[in-house]
Short mmCIF file of C-alpha atoms in Angstrom, two decimals:
data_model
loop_
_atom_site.label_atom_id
_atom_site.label_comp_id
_atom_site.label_asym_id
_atom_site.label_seq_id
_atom_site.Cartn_x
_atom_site.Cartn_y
_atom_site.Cartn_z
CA UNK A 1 0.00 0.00 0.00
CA UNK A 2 1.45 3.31 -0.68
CA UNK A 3 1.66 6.39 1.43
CA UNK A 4 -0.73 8.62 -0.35
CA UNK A 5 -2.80 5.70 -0.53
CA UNK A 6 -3.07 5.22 3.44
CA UNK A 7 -3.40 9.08 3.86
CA UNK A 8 -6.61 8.89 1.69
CA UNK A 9 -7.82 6.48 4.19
CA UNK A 10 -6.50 8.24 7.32
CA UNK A 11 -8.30 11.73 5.99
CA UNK A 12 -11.48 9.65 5.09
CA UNK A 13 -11.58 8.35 8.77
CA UNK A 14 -11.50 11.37 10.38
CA UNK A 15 -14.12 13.04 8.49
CA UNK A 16 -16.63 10.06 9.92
CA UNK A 17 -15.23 10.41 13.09
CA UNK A 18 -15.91 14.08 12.96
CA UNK A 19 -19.60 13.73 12.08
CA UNK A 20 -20.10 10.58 14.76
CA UNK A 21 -18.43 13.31 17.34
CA UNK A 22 -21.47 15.81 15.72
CA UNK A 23 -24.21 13.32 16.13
CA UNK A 24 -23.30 12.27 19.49
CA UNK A 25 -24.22 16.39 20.32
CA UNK A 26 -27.41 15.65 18.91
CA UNK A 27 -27.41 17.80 15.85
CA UNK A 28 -29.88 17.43 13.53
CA UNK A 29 -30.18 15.11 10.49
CA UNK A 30 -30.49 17.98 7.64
CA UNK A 31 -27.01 19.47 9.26
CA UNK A 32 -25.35 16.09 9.70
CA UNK A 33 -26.42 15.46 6.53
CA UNK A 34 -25.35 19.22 4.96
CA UNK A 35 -21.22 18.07 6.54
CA UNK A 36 -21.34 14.73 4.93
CA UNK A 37 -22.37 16.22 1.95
CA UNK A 38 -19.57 19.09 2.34
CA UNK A 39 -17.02 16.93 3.64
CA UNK A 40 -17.37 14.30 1.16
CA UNK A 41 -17.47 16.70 -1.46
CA UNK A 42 -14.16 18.62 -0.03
CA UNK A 43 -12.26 14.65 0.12
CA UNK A 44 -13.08 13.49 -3.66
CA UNK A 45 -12.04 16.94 -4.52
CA UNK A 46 -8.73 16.13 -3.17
CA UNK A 47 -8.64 12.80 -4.50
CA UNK A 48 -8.84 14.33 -8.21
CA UNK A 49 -6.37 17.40 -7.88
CA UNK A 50 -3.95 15.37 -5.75
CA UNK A 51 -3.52 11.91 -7.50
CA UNK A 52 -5.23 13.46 -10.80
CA UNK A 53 -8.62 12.34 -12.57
CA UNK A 54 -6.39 9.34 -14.17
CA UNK A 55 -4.92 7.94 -11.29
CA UNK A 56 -5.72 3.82 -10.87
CA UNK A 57 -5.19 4.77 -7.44
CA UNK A 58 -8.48 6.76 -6.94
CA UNK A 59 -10.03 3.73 -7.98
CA UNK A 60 -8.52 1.45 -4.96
CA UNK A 61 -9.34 4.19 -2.53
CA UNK A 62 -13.00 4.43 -3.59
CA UNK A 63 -13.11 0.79 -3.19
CA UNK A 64 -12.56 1.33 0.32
CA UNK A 65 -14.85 4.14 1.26
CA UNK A 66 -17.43 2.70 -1.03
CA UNK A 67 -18.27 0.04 1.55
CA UNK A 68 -19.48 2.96 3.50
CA UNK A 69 -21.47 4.37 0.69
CA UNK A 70 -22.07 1.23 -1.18
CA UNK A 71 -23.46 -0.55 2.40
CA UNK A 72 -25.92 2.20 3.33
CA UNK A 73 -27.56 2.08 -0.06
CA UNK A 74 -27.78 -1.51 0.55
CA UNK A 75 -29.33 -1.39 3.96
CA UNK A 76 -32.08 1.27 2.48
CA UNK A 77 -32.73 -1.23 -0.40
CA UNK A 78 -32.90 -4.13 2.58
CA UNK A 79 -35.68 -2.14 4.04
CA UNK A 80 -37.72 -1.37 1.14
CA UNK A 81 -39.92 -4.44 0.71
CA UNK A 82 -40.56 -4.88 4.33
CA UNK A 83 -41.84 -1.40 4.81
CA UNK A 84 -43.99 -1.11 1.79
CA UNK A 85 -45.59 -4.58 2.74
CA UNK A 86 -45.99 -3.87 6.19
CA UNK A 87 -46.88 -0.47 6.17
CA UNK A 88 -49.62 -0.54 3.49
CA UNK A 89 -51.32 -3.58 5.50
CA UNK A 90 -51.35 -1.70 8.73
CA UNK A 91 -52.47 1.61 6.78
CA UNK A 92 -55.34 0.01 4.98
CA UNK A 93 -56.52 -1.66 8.40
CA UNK A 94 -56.70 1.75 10.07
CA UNK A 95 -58.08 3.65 7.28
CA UNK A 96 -61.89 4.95 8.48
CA UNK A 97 -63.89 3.80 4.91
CA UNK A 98 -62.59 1.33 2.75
CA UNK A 99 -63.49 3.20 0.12
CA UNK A 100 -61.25 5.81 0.85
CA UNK A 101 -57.94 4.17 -0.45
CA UNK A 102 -59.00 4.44 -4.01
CA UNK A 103 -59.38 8.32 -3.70
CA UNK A 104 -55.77 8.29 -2.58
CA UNK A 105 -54.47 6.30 -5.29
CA UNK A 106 -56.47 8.37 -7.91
CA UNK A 107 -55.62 11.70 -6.83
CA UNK A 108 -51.81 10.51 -5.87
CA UNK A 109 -51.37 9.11 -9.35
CA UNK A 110 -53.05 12.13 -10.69
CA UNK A 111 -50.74 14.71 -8.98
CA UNK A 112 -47.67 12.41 -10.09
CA UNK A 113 -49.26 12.75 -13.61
CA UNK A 114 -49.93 16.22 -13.92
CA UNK A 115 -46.54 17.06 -12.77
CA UNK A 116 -44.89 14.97 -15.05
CA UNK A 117 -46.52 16.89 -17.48
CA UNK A 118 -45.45 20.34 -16.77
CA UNK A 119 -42.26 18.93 -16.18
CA UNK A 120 -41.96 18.10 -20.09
CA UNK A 121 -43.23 21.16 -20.62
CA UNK A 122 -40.95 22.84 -18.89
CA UNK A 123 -38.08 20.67 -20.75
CA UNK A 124 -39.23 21.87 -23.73
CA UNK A 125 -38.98 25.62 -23.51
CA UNK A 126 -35.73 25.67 -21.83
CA UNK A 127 -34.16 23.52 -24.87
CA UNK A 128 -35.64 26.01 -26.82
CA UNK A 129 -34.64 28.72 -25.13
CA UNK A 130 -31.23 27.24 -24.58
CA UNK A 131 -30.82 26.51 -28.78
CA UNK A 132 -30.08 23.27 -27.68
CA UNK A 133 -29.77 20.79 -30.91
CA UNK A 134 -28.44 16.88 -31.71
CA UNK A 135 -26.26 18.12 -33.95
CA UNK A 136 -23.48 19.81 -32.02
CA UNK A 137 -22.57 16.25 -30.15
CA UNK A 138 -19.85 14.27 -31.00
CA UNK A 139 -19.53 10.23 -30.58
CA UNK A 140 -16.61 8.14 -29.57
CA UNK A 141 -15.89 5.11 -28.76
CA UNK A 142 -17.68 4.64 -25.69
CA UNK A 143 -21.02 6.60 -27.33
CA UNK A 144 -20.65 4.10 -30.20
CA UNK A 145 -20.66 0.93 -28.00
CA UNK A 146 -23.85 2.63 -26.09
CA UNK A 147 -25.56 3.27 -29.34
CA UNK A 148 -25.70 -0.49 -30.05
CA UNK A 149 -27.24 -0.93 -26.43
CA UNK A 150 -29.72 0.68 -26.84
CA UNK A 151 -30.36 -0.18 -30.67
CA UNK A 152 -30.99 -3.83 -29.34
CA UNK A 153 -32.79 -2.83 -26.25
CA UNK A 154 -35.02 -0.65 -28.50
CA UNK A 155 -36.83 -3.71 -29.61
CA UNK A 156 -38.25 -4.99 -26.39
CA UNK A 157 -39.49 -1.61 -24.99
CA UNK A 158 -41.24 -0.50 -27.76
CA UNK A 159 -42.97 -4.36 -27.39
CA UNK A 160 -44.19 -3.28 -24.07
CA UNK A 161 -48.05 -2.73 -24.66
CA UNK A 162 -49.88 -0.24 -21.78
CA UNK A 163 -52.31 -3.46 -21.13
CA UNK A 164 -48.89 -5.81 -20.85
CA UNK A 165 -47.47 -3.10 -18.59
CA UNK A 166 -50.57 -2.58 -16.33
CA UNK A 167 -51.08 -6.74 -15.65
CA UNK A 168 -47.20 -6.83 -15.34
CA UNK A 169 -48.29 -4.60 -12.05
CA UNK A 170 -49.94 -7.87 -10.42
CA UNK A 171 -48.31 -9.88 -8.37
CA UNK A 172 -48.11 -13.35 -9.50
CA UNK A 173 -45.97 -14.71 -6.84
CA UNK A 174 -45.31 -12.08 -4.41
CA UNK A 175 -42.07 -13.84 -2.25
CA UNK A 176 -40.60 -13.39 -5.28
CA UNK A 177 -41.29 -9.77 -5.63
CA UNK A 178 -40.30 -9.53 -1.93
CA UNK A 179 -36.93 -10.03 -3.21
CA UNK A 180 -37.43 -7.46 -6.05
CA UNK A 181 -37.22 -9.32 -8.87
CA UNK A 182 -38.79 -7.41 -11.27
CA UNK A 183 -39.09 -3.36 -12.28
CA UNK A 184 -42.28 -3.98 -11.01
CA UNK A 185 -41.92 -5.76 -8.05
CA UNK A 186 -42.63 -2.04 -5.44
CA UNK A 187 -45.81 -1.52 -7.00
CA UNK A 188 -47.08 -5.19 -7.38
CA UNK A 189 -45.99 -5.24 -3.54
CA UNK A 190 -48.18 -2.42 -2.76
CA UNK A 191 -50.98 -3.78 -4.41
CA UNK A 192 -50.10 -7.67 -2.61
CA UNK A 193 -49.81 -5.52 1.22
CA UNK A 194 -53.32 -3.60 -0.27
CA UNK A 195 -54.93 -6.97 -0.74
CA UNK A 196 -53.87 -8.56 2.73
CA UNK A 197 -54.47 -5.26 4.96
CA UNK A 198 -57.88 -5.52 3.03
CA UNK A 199 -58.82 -9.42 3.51
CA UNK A 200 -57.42 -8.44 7.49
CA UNK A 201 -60.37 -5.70 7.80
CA UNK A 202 -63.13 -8.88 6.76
CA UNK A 203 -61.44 -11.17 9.34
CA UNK A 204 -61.85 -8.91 12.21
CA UNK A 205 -64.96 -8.22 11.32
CA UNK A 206 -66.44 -11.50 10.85
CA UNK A 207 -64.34 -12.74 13.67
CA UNK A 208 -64.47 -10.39 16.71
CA UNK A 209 -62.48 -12.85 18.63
CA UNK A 210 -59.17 -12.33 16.15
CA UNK A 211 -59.19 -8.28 16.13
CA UNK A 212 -57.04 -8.14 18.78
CA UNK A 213 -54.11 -10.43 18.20
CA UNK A 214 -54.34 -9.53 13.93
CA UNK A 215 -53.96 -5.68 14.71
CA UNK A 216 -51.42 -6.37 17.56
CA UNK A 217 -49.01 -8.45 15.22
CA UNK A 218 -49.79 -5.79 12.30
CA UNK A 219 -48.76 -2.70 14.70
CA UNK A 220 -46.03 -4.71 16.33
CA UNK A 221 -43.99 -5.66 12.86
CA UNK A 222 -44.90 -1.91 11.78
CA UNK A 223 -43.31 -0.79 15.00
CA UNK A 224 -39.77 -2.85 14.62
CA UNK A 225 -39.54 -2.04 10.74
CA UNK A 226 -39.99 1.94 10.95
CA UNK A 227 -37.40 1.66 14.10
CA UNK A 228 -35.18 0.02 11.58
CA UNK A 229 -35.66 2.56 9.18
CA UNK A 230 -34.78 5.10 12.19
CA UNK A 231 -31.98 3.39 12.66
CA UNK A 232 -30.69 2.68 9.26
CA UNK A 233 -31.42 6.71 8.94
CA UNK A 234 -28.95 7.87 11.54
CA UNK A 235 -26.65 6.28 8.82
CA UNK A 236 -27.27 9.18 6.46
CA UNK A 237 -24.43 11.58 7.26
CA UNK A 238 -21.65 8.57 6.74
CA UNK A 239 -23.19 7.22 3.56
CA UNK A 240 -23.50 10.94 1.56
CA UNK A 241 -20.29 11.86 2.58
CA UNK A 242 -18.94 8.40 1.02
CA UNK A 243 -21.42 8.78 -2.32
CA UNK A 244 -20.41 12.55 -2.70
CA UNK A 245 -17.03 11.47 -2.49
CA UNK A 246 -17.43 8.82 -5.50
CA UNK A 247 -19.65 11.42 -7.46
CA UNK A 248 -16.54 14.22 -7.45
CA UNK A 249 -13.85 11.95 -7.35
CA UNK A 250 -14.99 10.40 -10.27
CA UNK A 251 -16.26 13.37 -12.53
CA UNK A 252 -14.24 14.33 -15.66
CA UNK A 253 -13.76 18.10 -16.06
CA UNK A 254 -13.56 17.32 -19.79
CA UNK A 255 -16.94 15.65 -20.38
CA UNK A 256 -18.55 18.42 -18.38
CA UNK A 257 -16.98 21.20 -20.11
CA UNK A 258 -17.85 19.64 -23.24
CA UNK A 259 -21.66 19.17 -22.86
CA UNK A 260 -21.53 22.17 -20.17
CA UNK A 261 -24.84 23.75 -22.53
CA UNK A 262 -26.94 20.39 -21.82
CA UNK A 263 -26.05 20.30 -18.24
CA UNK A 264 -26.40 23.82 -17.12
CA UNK A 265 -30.48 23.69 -19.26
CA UNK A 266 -31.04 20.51 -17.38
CA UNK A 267 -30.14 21.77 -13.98
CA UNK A 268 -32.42 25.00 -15.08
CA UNK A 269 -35.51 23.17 -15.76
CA UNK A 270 -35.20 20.89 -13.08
CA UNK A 271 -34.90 23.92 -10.37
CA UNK A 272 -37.80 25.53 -12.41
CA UNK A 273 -39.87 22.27 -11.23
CA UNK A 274 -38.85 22.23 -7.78
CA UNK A 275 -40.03 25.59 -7.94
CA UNK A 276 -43.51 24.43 -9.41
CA UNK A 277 -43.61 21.52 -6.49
CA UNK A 278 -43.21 24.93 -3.96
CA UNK A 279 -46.03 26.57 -5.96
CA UNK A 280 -48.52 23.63 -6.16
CA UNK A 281 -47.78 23.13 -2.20
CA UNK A 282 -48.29 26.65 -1.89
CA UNK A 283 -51.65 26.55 -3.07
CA UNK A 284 -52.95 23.12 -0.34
CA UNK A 285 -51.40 25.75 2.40
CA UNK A 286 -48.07 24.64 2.80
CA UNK A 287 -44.73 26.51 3.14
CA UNK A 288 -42.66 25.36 0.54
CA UNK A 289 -39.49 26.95 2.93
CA UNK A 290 -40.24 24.37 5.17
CA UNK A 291 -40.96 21.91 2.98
CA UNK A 292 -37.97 21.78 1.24
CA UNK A 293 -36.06 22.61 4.68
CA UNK A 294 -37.91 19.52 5.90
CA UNK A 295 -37.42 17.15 3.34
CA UNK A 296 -33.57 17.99 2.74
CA UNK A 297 -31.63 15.09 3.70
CA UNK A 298 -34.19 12.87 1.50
CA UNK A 299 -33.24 15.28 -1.54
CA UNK A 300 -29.49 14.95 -0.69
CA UNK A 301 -29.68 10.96 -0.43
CA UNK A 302 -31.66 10.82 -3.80
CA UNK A 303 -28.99 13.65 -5.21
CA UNK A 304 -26.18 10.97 -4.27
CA UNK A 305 -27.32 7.38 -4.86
CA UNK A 306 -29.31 8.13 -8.04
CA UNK A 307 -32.13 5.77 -6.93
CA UNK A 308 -35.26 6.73 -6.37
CA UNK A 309 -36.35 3.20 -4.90
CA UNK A 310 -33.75 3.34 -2.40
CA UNK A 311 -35.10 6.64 -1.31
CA UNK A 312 -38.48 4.92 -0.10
CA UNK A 313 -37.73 4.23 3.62
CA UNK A 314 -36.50 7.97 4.14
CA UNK A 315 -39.41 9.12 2.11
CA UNK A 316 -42.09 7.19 4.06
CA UNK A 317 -40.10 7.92 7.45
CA UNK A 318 -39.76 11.97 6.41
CA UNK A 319 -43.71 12.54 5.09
CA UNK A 320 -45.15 10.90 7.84
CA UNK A 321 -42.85 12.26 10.99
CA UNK A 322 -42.26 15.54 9.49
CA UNK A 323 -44.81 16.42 6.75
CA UNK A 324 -47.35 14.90 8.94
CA UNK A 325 -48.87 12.90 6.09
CA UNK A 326 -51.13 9.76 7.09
CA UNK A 327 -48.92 6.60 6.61
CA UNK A 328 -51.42 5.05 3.98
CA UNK A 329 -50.54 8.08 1.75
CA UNK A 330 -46.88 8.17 2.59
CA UNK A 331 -46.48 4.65 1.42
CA UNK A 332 -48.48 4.79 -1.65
CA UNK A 333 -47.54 8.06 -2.87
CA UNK A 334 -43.48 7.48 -2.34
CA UNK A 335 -44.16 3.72 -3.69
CA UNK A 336 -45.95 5.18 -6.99
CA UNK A 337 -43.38 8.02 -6.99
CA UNK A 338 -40.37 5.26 -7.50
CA UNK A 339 -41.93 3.60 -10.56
CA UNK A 340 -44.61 6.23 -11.81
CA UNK A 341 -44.45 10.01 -13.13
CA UNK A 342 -41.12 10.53 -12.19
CA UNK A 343 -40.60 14.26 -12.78
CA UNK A 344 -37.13 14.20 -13.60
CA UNK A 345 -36.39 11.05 -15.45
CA UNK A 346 -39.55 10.16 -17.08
CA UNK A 347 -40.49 14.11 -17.57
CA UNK A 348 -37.98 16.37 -18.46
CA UNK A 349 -35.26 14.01 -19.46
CA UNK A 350 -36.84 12.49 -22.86
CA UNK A 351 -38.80 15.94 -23.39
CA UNK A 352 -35.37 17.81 -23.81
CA UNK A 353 -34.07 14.74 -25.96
CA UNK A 354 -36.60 15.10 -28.48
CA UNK A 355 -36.51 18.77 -28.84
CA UNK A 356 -33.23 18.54 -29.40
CA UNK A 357 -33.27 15.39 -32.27
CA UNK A 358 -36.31 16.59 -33.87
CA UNK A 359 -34.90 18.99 -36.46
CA UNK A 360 -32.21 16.26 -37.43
CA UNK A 361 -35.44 14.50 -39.30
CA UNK A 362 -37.25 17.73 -40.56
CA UNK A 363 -39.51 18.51 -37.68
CA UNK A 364 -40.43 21.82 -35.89
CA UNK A 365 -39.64 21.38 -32.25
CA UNK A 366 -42.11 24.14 -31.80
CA UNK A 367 -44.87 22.94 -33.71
CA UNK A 368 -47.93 23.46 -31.44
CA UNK A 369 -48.98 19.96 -32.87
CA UNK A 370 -45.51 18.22 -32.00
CA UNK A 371 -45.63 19.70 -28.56
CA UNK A 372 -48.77 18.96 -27.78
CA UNK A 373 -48.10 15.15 -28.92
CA UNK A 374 -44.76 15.11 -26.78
CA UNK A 375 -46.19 16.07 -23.44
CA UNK A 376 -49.59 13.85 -23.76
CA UNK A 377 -46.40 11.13 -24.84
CA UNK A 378 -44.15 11.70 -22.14
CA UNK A 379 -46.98 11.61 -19.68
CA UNK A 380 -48.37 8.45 -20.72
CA UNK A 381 -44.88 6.73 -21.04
CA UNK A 382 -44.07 7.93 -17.60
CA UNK A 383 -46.92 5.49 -16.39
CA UNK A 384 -45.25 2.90 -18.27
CA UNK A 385 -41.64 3.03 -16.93
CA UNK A 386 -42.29 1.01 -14.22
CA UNK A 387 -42.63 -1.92 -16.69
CA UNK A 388 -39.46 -1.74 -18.28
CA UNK A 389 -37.02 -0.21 -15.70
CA UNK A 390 -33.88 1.79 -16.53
CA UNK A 391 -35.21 5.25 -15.95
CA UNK A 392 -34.22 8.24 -17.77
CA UNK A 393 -32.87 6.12 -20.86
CA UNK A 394 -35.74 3.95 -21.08
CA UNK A 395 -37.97 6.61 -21.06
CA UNK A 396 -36.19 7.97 -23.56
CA UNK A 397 -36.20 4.53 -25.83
CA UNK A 398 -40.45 4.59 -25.27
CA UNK A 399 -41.01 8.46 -26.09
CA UNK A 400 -38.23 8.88 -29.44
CA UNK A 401 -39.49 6.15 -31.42
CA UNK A 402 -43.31 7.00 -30.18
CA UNK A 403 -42.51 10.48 -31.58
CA UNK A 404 -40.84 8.71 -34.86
CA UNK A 405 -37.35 10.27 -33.65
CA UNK A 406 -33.92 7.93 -33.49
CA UNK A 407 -32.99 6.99 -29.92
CA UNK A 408 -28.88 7.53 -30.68
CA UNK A 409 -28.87 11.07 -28.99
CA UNK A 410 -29.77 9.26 -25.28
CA UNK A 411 -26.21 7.41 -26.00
CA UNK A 412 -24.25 10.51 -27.10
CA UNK A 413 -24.89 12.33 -23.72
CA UNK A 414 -23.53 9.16 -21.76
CA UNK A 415 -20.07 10.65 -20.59
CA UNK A 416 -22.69 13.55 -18.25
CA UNK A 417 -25.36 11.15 -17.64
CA UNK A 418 -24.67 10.67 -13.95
CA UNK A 419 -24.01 14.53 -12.94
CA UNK A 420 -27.69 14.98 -14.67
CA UNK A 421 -28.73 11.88 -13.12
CA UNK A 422 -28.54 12.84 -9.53
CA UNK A 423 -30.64 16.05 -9.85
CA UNK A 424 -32.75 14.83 -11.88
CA UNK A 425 -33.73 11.69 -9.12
CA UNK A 426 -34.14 14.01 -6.53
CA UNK A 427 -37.15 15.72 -8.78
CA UNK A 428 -38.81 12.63 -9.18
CA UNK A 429 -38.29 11.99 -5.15
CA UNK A 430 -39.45 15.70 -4.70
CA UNK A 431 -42.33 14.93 -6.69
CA UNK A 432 -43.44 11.69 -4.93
CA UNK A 433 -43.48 13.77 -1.78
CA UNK A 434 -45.65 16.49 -3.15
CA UNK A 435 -48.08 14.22 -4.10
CA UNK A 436 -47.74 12.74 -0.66
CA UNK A 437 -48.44 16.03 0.60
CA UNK A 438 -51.18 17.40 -1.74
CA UNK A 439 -52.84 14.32 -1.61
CA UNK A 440 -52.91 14.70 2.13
CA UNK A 441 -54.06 18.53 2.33
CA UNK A 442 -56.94 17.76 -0.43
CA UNK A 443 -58.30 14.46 2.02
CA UNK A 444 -58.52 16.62 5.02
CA UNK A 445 -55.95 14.00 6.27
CA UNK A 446 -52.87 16.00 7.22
CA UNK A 447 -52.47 17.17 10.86
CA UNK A 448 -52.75 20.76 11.89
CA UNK A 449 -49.62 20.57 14.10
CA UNK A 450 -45.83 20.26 12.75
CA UNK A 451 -43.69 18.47 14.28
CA UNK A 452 -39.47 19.03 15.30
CA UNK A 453 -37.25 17.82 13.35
CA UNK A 454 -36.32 14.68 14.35
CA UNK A 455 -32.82 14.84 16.10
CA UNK A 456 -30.02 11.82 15.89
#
């Protein structure tokens, strides 16, 4: 091992013993979470101007602190199954009217959808305004080999039928969808816990004698599983400083500076739309300030691990003790948000794309017909995405060919895709949350009170 090798190491071990020293004083998450995210950030800085963006040796040292990073995300994914299954069992049991939980859905999947659409729309003047076009990107080798990808992926998304997609949501054998075997594995769990919290109302009802014990064990496994996401949360601080540290670490200068137009429009629409979230929460009677202030450390988890399903547990955990939204909306709401109308990657992501391609073919961008088509597109693809998984690029692959445009641009803009990537997944995890919370303030369900944040 070499000396700068064990000083990387030494320097990265001090900056986690500095924020357990901070979290043993009882700070709270968003600041713990605010130093990882500085600290980490400050560390993969070094890495690259000290050993240099080329050095093999960057690679051995994220190794190492990627068991920090790498090992949170992995307890968060742990998590996910049992707390969607649980949860939505225990939240159907205590909802007052049956009924009720397909108002929820509707108007949750409604907000997600509506969003989604101004979120393309949004994409689509800012490319505009930007005079953003296909044309101006180069390809190399790695584009080329990305191309092909996606050339022979192209054939089994566009195979994907809305009625395939929408029975694909059922859950034929749901231990194996525990274990998240398929893209649509959340969604058929939700629907699997839906079923079982339902068929546990008729039981206690028909059988007075079993009340008791079923909503005992329910509340009981609910209990241990949101203390384990409590626990797994206190993580946060150690796992974005690790992740941050990756993200800079492993950033080329060159690639950015190269596509800097693409990046700097996408970061401007997608603060545009966390703008619109604050307006549309503005309008139920919440303070987007403290939403956003609130919901921080969620943002800066989904900003750093790219994954929107990972996000779940802190979602759930941050609506419902912060946000003060009902747990049978939390669940649903940041369960539909992973897979459905994902602002970011299903919204604004494939709307820039084809603004940008269409003119290569002969085709206004800014034809009110061609708009018009692209947003009612994106929006109904972004119901779809859950059945093919992948995200921003498989968006992409359903909305280009829908719109008769070639799919090649979505490899060309690989070398930036993750810097783009981690704003754009803390949209869509924005977005689940305002639905969460709109949904909430629209039911009459939302408490009047708010509560502290929670300290660690």
């Amino acid at each position: 091992m070499s000396l700068s090798f064990i000083t990387a190491i030494v320097v990265f071990l001090c900056i986690l013993t500095f924020l357990f020293n901070l979290q043993r004083k009882s700070n709270s998450l968003s600041r713990l979470v605010l130093f990882g995210l500085v600290l980490g950030s400050a560390f993969g800085l070094g890495l690259h101007l000290i050993l240099g963006g080329t050095n093999p040796e960057i690679k051995t040292v994220l190794e190492w602190t990627n068991i920090i990073g790498n090992g949170y995300v992995a307890l968060l994914k742990m998590v996910i199954m049992p707390l969607v299954l649980v949860s939505m069992i225990s939240a159907v049991m205590k909802l007052d009217k049956g009924g009720s939980l397909g108002k929820i859905s509707g108007l949750t999947i409604s907000v997600l959808l509506l969003t989604t659409a101004i979120a393309a729309l949004i994409g689509i003047i800012i490319t505009h305004l930007f005079g953003l076009s296909a044309a101006g990107l180069t390809e190399g080798a790695r584009e080329a080999a990305r191309a092909t990808v996606l050339e022979n992926r192209l054939q089994s998304v566009s195979n994907l039928s809305i009625p395939e997609m929408l029975v694909s949501f059922i859950p034929t054998n749901p231990f194996a969808d525990l274990t998240g075997s398929r893209s649509t594995s959340i969604i058929a769990i939700v629907i699997f816990g839906v079923l079982v919290g339902i068929a546990a109302r008729k039981v206690t009802m028909e059988k007075e004698e079993l009340e008791a014990p079923i909503k005992q064990a329910v509340d009981s496994c609910q209990a241990i599983v949101m203390r384990l996401v409590k626990m797994i949360m206190a993580l946060t601080p150690y796992g974005i400083a690790a992740l941050m540290a990756k993200v800079v670490a492993s950033s080329s200068l060159a690639d950015i500076l190269n596509l800097i137009g693409f990046i700097v429009a996408s970061y401007t629409a997608i603060i545009l739309m966390f703008l619109v979230h604050g307006l549309l929460l503005s309008f139920v009677g919440v303070s987007p300030r403290q939403y956003f202030k609130k919901i921080w450390p969620v943002l800066t988890f989904a900003f750093t691990s790219r994954s929107s399903a990972a996000t779940i547990p802190l979602n759930v955990e941050t609506q419902i003790s912060k946000l003060n939204v009902p747990p049978a909306i939390a669940n649903l709401s940041a369960s539909f948000g992973a897979t459905i109308g994902q602002n970011g990657c299903a919204g604004i992501y494939p709307a820039m794309l084809a603004v940008m391609v269409a003119p290569t073919v002969g085709i206004d961008p800014m034809n009110g017909h061609f708009i018009i088509s692209l947003i009612a597109m994106v929006t109904i693809s972004s119901f779809g995405i859950a059945g093919v998984g992948g995200g921003a690029t498989f968006a992409a692959l359903i909305v280009l060919p829908a719109m008769g445009l070639p799919v090649t641009i979505a490899a060309l803009l690989i070398s930036i895709e993750p810097l783009i990537d981690m704003a754009r997944t803390a949209l869509n995890v924005s977005g689940a949350m305002t639905a969460g919370t709109i949904t909430s303030r629209l039911l009459k369900r939302g408490e009047t009170s708010q509560p502290e944040e929670i300290k660690v």
